[in-house]
Amino acid sequence: YQVTISGGNSVRLFEVTNANLRVNGLTLADGRVMGAQGVAPSTPGQDAAGACILNSGGRIVLTGCTLTNHVVQGGNGTDGQAPGGRGIGATLCSLGGAVDLTFCLITASLATGGLGNLSTSGGMSLAGDAGAAWGGAIYLSDAVGNFQGLVLTNSRACGGAMHVYAGYAVGKGGEAVGGGIYLAGSSSVYVGSSVLASNLAAGGVPIDYAQSGGTGGNGHG
């Protein structure tokens, strides 16, 4: 029988700090992390990362696991110049340390940047860009990855959308980079005998398409 550990679409499954986590043959599902909303006038929305696993300097070893339906969303910007928070590595975010994935399936991951601020000051939105999305499924920063027999599909990084007020917006939609995997800093990764398919990075756009708006965000990878 298959054992599933679920976050119930409300919490992160694992947070690892300078320790080892080894998991064999389990399904890890339904993690969710939502960044806190920004605080006027200039505190940005909070970043959200690693709904399945957030690793800080530890070693993650997963073998024969299925990781599915994990979501992170950066906190929304707020009135003033506070930007939206970033959505980073919906399934797995590793800040330092190492990640070994062997014969694992990662699917249906979604990292989304927070909305840009919405201000009614003077009838026009003040500058506050929407949040970026980096790594729809996996984000590695100054970390080492070893992925063997990995299948990574149907994962998305979506930049946050820019609010429009009374037909105007200042700022831009959030960028999106790496629908499947994003490497930052001095990270390195080896990928062997793996399939990475049907993943998407899409930059954010103004919410109200019919009005003039801020610049849409870029999408890469």
CSV table of C-alpha atoms in Angstrom, one decimal:
chain,number,residue,atom,x,y,z
A,1,TYR,CA,0.0,0.0,0.0
A,2,GLN,CA,1.0,3.6,-0.6
A,3,VAL,CA,1.6,5.9,2.4
A,4,THR,CA,0.8,9.6,1.9
A,5,ILE,CA,1.9,12.5,4.1
A,6,SER,CA,-0.3,15.5,3.4
A,7,GLY,CA,-0.2,19.1,4.4
A,8,GLY,CA,-3.9,19.4,3.9
A,9,ASN,CA,-3.4,22.4,1.6
A,10,SER,CA,-2.6,24.5,4.6
A,11,VAL,CA,0.9,23.8,5.9
A,12,ARG,CA,4.5,22.9,4.9
A,13,LEU,CA,5.4,19.3,5.4
A,14,PHE,CA,9.0,19.5,6.5
A,15,GLU,CA,11.5,22.2,7.6
A,16,VAL,CA,15.1,21.0,7.9
A,17,THR,CA,17.9,23.0,9.4
A,18,ASN,CA,21.5,21.6,9.4
A,19,ALA,CA,20.2,18.1,9.7
A,20,ASN,CA,19.5,15.0,7.4
A,21,LEU,CA,16.1,14.0,6.1
A,22,ARG,CA,15.8,10.6,4.3
A,23,VAL,CA,12.4,9.5,2.9
A,24,ASN,CA,11.8,6.3,0.9
A,25,GLY,CA,8.8,5.4,-1.1
A,26,LEU,CA,6.2,7.8,0.3
A,27,THR,CA,3.8,10.3,-1.4
A,28,LEU,CA,4.3,13.8,0.0
A,29,ALA,CA,1.3,15.9,-1.0
A,30,ASP,CA,-0.7,19.1,-0.6
A,31,GLY,CA,1.7,21.5,1.1
A,32,ARG,CA,0.9,25.2,1.0
A,33,VAL,CA,2.8,28.3,2.2
A,34,MET,CA,1.3,31.7,1.9
A,35,GLY,CA,3.5,34.8,2.6
A,36,ALA,CA,2.1,37.5,4.9
A,37,GLN,CA,0.7,40.6,3.3
A,38,GLY,CA,2.9,43.7,3.3
A,39,VAL,CA,2.4,46.6,5.7
A,40,ALA,CA,1.9,50.2,4.6
A,41,PRO,CA,3.7,52.2,3.7
A,42,SER,CA,6.8,50.3,2.6
A,43,THR,CA,7.0,46.8,4.2
A,44,PRO,CA,6.8,44.3,1.3
A,45,GLY,CA,4.8,41.2,1.1
A,46,GLN,CA,6.6,38.2,2.7
A,47,ASP,CA,8.3,35.6,0.6
A,48,ALA,CA,6.9,32.0,0.5
A,49,ALA,CA,9.1,29.0,-0.1
A,50,GLY,CA,9.2,25.2,0.0
A,51,ALA,CA,5.7,23.9,0.7
A,52,CYS,CA,6.9,20.3,0.8
A,53,ILE,CA,10.4,20.8,2.1
A,54,LEU,CA,12.3,23.9,3.2
A,55,ASN,CA,16.0,23.0,3.7
A,56,SER,CA,18.5,25.3,5.3
A,57,GLY,CA,22.0,23.7,5.2
A,58,GLY,CA,20.9,20.1,5.6
A,59,ARG,CA,20.9,17.1,3.4
A,60,ILE,CA,17.7,15.8,1.7
A,61,VAL,CA,17.6,12.3,0.3
A,62,LEU,CA,14.4,11.1,-1.3
A,63,THR,CA,14.1,7.8,-3.1
A,64,GLY,CA,11.1,6.5,-5.0
A,65,CYS,CA,8.9,9.3,-3.7
A,66,THR,CA,6.0,11.2,-5.3
A,67,LEU,CA,5.8,14.9,-4.5
A,68,THR,CA,2.5,16.4,-5.8
A,69,ASN,CA,0.3,19.5,-5.5
A,70,HIS,CA,2.5,21.9,-3.6
A,71,VAL,CA,1.8,25.6,-3.6
A,72,VAL,CA,3.7,28.7,-2.5
A,73,GLN,CA,2.4,32.3,-2.9
A,74,GLY,CA,4.2,35.4,-2.0
A,75,GLY,CA,2.3,37.9,0.2
A,76,ASN,CA,0.5,40.8,-1.6
A,77,GLY,CA,1.9,44.3,-1.6
A,78,THR,CA,0.0,46.9,0.2
A,79,ASP,CA,-1.0,50.6,-0.1
A,80,GLY,CA,2.1,52.7,-0.8
A,81,GLN,CA,5.3,51.5,-2.4
A,82,ALA,CA,5.4,48.0,-0.8
A,83,PRO,CA,5.9,45.3,-3.5
A,84,GLY,CA,4.6,41.8,-3.5
A,85,GLY,CA,6.6,38.9,-2.0
A,86,ARG,CA,8.3,36.2,-4.0
A,87,GLY,CA,7.1,32.6,-4.5
A,88,ILE,CA,10.2,30.4,-4.4
A,89,GLY,CA,10.5,26.6,-5.0
A,90,ALA,CA,7.0,25.4,-4.5
A,91,THR,CA,7.9,21.8,-3.8
A,92,LEU,CA,11.5,22.0,-2.5
A,93,CYS,CA,13.6,25.0,-1.6
A,94,SER,CA,17.2,24.4,-0.4
A,95,LEU,CA,19.2,27.3,1.0
A,96,GLY,CA,22.7,25.7,1.1
A,97,GLY,CA,23.1,22.0,1.8
A,98,ALA,CA,22.4,19.2,-0.6
A,99,VAL,CA,19.5,17.5,-2.3
A,100,ASP,CA,19.5,13.9,-3.7
A,101,LEU,CA,16.5,12.8,-5.6
A,102,THR,CA,16.4,9.2,-7.0
A,103,PHE,CA,13.5,7.8,-9.1
A,104,CYS,CA,11.1,10.5,-7.8
A,105,LEU,CA,8.1,12.1,-9.4
A,106,ILE,CA,7.4,15.8,-8.9
A,107,THR,CA,4.2,17.1,-10.4
A,108,ALA,CA,1.6,19.9,-10.1
A,109,SER,CA,3.8,22.4,-8.3
A,110,LEU,CA,2.9,26.1,-8.4
A,111,ALA,CA,5.0,29.1,-7.2
A,112,THR,CA,3.3,32.5,-7.5
A,113,GLY,CA,4.5,36.0,-6.7
A,114,GLY,CA,2.4,38.2,-4.6
A,115,LEU,CA,0.2,40.9,-6.1
A,116,GLY,CA,1.6,44.4,-6.6
A,117,ASN,CA,0.3,47.1,-4.3
A,118,LEU,CA,-3.2,48.6,-4.7
A,119,SER,CA,-3.4,52.3,-3.8
A,120,THR,CA,-6.2,54.8,-4.1
A,121,SER,CA,-3.9,57.7,-3.3
A,122,GLY,CA,-4.6,60.5,-5.7
A,123,GLY,CA,-6.6,58.2,-7.9
A,124,MET,CA,-3.5,56.4,-9.0
A,125,SER,CA,-1.6,53.4,-7.8
A,126,LEU,CA,1.8,54.1,-6.4
A,127,ALA,CA,4.9,52.2,-7.4
A,128,GLY,CA,5.0,48.7,-5.9
A,129,ASP,CA,5.9,45.9,-8.2
A,130,ALA,CA,4.4,42.5,-8.1
A,131,GLY,CA,6.5,39.6,-6.6
A,132,ALA,CA,8.7,37.3,-8.7
A,133,ALA,CA,8.3,33.5,-9.0
A,134,TRP,CA,11.6,31.5,-9.0
A,135,GLY,CA,11.5,27.8,-9.5
A,136,GLY,CA,8.0,26.4,-10.0
A,137,ALA,CA,9.1,23.1,-8.4
A,138,ILE,CA,12.7,23.3,-7.1
A,139,TYR,CA,14.8,26.3,-6.0
A,140,LEU,CA,18.5,25.8,-5.0
A,141,SER,CA,20.6,28.6,-3.6
A,142,ASP,CA,24.3,27.8,-2.9
A,143,ALA,CA,23.2,24.2,-2.8
A,144,VAL,CA,24.2,20.9,-4.6
A,145,GLY,CA,21.7,18.8,-6.3
A,146,ASN,CA,21.9,15.2,-7.6
A,147,PHE,CA,18.9,14.1,-9.6
A,148,GLN,CA,18.8,10.6,-11.0
A,149,GLY,CA,15.7,9.2,-12.7
A,150,LEU,CA,13.7,12.3,-11.9
A,151,VAL,CA,10.4,13.0,-13.6
A,152,LEU,CA,9.4,16.6,-13.2
A,153,THR,CA,6.2,17.7,-14.9
A,154,ASN,CA,3.3,20.2,-15.0
A,155,SER,CA,4.9,22.7,-12.7
A,156,ARG,CA,4.6,26.5,-13.0
A,157,ALA,CA,6.3,29.6,-11.9
A,158,CYS,CA,3.9,32.6,-12.2
A,159,GLY,CA,4.9,36.2,-11.6
A,160,GLY,CA,2.5,38.2,-9.5
A,161,ALA,CA,-0.1,40.4,-11.2
A,162,MET,CA,-0.1,44.2,-11.0
A,163,HIS,CA,-3.3,45.8,-9.7
A,164,VAL,CA,-5.0,48.5,-11.8
A,165,TYR,CA,-6.9,51.3,-10.1
A,166,ALA,CA,-9.2,53.7,-12.1
A,167,GLY,CA,-7.4,52.7,-15.3
A,168,TYR,CA,-3.9,53.4,-14.1
A,169,ALA,CA,-1.0,51.3,-12.6
A,170,VAL,CA,2.6,52.2,-11.8
A,171,GLY,CA,5.1,49.4,-11.5
A,172,LYS,CA,5.2,46.0,-13.2
A,173,GLY,CA,4.1,42.4,-13.1
A,174,GLY,CA,6.5,40.0,-11.4
A,175,GLU,CA,9.0,38.1,-13.4
A,176,ALA,CA,9.0,34.3,-13.5
A,177,VAL,CA,12.1,32.2,-14.0
A,178,GLY,CA,12.4,28.4,-14.1
A,179,GLY,CA,9.1,26.6,-14.4
A,180,GLY,CA,10.7,23.5,-13.2
A,181,ILE,CA,14.1,24.3,-11.5
A,182,TYR,CA,15.9,27.6,-10.6
A,183,LEU,CA,19.5,27.7,-9.5
A,184,ALA,CA,20.9,30.7,-7.6
A,185,GLY,CA,24.3,31.7,-6.3
A,186,SER,CA,26.9,29.0,-6.5
A,187,SER,CA,24.5,26.1,-6.8
A,188,SER,CA,25.3,23.1,-9.0
A,189,VAL,CA,23.1,20.2,-10.1
A,190,TYR,CA,23.7,16.9,-11.9
A,191,VAL,CA,20.7,15.5,-13.7
A,192,GLY,CA,20.8,12.0,-15.2
A,193,SER,CA,18.3,9.8,-17.0
A,194,SER,CA,15.5,12.2,-16.1
A,195,VAL,CA,12.4,13.8,-17.8
A,196,LEU,CA,11.6,17.5,-17.3
A,197,ALA,CA,8.5,18.3,-19.4
A,198,SER,CA,5.4,20.5,-19.6
A,199,ASN,CA,6.7,23.1,-17.1
A,200,LEU,CA,6.0,26.8,-17.5
A,201,ALA,CA,7.3,30.2,-16.4
A,202,ALA,CA,4.9,33.1,-17.0
A,203,GLY,CA,5.5,36.7,-16.1
A,204,GLY,CA,2.7,38.6,-14.3
A,205,VAL,CA,0.4,41.1,-16.1
A,206,PRO,CA,-2.0,43.8,-15.0
A,207,ILE,CA,-5.2,42.3,-13.5
A,208,ASP,CA,-7.5,44.6,-15.5
A,209,TYR,CA,-6.5,43.8,-19.1
A,210,ALA,CA,-8.9,46.4,-20.5
A,211,GLN,CA,-7.2,49.3,-18.8
A,212,SER,CA,-3.8,50.8,-19.2
A,213,GLY,CA,-1.5,49.1,-16.7
A,214,GLY,CA,2.0,48.5,-15.5
A,215,THR,CA,4.6,46.6,-17.5
A,216,GLY,CA,4.0,42.8,-17.7
A,217,GLY,CA,6.7,40.7,-16.0
A,218,ASN,CA,9.2,38.5,-18.0
A,219,GLY,CA,9.0,34.8,-18.1
A,220,HIS,CA,12.2,32.6,-18.5
A,221,GLY,CA,12.6,28.9,-18.7
